[in-house]
XYZ file of N, CA and C in Angstrom:
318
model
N 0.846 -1.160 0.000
C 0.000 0.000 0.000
C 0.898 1.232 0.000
N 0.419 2.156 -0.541
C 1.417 3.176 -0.628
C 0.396 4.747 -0.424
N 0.770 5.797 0.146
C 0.539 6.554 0.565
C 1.309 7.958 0.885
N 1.141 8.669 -0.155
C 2.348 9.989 -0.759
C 3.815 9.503 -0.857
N 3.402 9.042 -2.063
C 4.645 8.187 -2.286
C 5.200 7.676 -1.364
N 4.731 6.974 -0.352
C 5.857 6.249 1.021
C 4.799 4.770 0.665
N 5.838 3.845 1.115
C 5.190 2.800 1.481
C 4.551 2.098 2.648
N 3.647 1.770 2.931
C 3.238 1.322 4.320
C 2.893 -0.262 4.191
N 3.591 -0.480 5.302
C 4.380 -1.846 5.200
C 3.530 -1.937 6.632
N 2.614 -3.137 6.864
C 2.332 -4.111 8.088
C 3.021 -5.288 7.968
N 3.226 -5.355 9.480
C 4.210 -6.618 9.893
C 3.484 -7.213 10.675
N 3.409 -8.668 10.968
C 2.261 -8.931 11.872
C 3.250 -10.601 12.347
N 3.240 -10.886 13.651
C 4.204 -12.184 14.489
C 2.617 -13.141 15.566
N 3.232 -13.948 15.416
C 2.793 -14.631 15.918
C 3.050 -16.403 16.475
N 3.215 -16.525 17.471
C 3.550 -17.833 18.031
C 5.159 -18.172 17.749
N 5.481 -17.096 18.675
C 7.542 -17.420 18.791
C 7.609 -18.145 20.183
N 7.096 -18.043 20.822
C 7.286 -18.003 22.129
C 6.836 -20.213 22.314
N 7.142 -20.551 23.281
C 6.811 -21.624 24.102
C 6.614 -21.717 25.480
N 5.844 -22.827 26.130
C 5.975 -23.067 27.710
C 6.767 -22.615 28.127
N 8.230 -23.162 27.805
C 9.453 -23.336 28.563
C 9.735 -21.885 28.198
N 9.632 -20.557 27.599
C 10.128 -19.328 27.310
C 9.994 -18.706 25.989
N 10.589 -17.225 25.790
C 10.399 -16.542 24.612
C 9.023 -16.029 24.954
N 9.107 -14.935 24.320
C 7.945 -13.966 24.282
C 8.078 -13.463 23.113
N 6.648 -13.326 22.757
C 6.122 -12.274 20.869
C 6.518 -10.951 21.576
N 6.054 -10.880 22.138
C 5.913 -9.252 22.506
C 7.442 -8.902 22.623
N 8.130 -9.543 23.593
C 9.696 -9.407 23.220
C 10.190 -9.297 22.195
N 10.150 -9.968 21.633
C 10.816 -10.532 20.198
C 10.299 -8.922 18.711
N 8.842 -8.824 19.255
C 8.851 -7.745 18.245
C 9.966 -6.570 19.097
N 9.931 -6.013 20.319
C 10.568 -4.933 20.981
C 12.050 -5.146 20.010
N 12.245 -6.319 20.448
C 13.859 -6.436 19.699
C 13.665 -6.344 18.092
N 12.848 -6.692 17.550
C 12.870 -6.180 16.020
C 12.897 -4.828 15.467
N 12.232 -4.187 16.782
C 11.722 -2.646 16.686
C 13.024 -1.911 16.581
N 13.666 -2.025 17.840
C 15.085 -1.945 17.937
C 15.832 -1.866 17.100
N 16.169 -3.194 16.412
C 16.888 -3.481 15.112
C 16.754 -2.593 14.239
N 14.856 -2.080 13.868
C 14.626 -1.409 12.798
C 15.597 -0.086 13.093
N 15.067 0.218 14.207
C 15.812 1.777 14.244
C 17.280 1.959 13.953
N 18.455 1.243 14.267
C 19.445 0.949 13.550
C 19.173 1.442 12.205
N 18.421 1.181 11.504
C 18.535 1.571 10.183
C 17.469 2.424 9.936
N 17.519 3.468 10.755
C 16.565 4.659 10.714
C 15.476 4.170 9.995
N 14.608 3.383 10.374
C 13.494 2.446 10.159
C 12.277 3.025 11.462
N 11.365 3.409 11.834
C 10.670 3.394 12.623
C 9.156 2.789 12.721
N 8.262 2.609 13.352
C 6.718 2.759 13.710
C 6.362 3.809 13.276
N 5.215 3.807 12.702
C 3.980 4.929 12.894
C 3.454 5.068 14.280
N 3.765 3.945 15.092
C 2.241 3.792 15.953
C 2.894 3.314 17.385
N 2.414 2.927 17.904
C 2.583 1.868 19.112
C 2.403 0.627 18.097
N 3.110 -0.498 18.692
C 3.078 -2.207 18.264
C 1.525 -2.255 18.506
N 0.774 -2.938 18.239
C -0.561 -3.750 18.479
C -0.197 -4.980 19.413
N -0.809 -5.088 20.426
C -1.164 -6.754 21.061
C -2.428 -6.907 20.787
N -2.490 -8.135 19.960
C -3.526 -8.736 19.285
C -3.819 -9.946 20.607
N -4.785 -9.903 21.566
C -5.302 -10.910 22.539
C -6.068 -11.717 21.741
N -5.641 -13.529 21.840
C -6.320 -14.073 20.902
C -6.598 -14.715 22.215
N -7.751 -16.066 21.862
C -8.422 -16.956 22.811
C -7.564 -17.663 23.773
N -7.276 -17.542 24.696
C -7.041 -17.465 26.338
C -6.890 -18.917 26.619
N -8.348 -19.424 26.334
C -8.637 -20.665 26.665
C -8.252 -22.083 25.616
N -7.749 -21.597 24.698
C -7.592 -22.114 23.625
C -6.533 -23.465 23.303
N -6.772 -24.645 23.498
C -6.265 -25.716 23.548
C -4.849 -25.707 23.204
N -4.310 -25.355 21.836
C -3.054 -25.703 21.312
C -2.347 -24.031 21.828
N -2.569 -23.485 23.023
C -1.575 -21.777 22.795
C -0.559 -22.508 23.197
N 0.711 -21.656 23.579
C 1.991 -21.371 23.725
C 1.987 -21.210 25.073
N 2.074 -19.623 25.305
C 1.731 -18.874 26.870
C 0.947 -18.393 27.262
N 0.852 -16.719 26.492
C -0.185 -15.960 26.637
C -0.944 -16.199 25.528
N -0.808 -16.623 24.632
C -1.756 -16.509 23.011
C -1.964 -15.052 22.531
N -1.209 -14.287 22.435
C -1.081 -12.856 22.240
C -0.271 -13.008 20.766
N -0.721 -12.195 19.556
C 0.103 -11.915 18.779
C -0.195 -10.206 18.405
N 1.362 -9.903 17.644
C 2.046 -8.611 18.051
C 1.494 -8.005 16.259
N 1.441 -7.138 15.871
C 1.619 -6.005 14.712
C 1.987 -4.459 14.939
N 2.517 -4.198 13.901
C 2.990 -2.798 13.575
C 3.243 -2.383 12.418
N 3.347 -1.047 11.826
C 3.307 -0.590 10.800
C 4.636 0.494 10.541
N 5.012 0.059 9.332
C 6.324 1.017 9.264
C 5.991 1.846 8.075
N 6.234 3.105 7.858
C 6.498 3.980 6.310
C 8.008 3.868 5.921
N 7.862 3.342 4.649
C 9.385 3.342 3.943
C 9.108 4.007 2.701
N 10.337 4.620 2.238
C 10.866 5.121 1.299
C 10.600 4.602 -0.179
N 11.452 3.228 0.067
C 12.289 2.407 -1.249
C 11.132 1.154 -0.873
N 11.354 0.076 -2.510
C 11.316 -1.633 -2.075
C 12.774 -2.001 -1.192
N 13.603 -1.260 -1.195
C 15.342 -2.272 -0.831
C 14.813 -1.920 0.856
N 14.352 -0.931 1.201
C 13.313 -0.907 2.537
C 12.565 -1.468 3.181
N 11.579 -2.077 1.728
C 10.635 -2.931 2.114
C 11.499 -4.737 2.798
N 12.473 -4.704 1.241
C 13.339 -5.808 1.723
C 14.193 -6.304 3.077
N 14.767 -4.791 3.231
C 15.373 -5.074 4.547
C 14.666 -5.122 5.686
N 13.422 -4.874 5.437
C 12.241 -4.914 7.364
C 12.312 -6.172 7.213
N 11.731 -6.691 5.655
C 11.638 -8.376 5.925
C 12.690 -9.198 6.010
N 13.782 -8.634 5.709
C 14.798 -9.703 5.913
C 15.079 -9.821 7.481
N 14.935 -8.640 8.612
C 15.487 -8.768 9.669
C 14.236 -9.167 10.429
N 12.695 -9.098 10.128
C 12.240 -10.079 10.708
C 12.126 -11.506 10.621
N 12.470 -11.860 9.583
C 12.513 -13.191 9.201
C 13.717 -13.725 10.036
N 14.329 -13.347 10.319
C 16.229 -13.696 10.697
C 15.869 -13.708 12.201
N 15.431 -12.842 13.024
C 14.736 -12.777 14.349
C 13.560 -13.566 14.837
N 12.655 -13.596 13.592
C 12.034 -14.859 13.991
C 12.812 -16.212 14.108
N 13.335 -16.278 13.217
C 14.081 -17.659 13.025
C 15.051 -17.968 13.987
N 15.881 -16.837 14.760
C 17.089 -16.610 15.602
C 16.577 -16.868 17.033
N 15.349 -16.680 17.396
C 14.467 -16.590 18.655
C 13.401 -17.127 18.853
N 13.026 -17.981 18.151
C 11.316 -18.879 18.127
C 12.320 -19.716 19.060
N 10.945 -20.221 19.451
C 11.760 -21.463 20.144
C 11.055 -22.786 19.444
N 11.686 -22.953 18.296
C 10.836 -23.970 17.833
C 11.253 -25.207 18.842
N 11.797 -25.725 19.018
C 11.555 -26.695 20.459
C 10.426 -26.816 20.942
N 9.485 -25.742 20.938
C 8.391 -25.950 21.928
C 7.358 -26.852 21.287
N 6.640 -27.506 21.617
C 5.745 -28.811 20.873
C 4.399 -28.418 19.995
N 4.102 -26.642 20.802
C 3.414 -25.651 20.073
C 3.223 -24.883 19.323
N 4.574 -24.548 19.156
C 5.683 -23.361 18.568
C 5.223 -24.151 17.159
N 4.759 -22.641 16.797
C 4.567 -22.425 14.954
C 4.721 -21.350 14.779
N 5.632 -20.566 14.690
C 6.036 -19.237 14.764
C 5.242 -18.896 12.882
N 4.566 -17.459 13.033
C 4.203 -16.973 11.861
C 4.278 -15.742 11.813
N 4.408 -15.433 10.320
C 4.937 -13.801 10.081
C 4.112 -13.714 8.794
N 3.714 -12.289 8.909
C 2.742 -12.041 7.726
C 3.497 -10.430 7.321
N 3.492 -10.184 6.146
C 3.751 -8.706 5.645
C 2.447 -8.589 4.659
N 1.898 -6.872 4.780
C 1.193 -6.650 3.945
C 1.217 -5.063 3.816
């Protein structure tokens, strides 16, 4: 989507975390982080998305995270996704028997 000439890029995480540890909500903070390194920011506050509580197969909390960035360039668009992909992958705990870590861009 694009919007005076900038691009607006949603990022959206979900299920990094397991029983034994890791947190979404962490895991985006540290992506956020990362972004800024490369003078990358938010529009917004992150989103916590509260999903069903009670819900047989969760993790911990069953919380998944979104946020929205404005970029410039595609090599912009490329690099948000390359360093969430690398952070997801660097910090899921796939170990966990629940753990299906997912990432959506739109």
């Amino acid at each position: 989507m694009t919007v005076d000439d900038k691009i607006i890029l949603h990022v959206g995480l979900d299920d990094t975390d397991s029983n034994e540890g890791m947190c979404t909500t962490y895991l985006t903070y540290i992506i956020i982080e990362e972004l800024k390194k490369h003078d990358i920011f938010t529009c917004d506050f992150p989103r916590l998305i509260r999903l069903n509580p009670f819900a047989r197969y969760k993790t911990r909390g069953n919380g998944a995270l979104s946020f929205v960035v404005k970029l410039n360039t595609r090599h912009e668009v490329k690099l948000v996704e390359d360093i969430v992909l690398e952070y997801v992958e660097k910090y899921s705990m796939f170990e966990g028997q629940n753990t299906n870590p997912g990432v959506i861009f739109y």
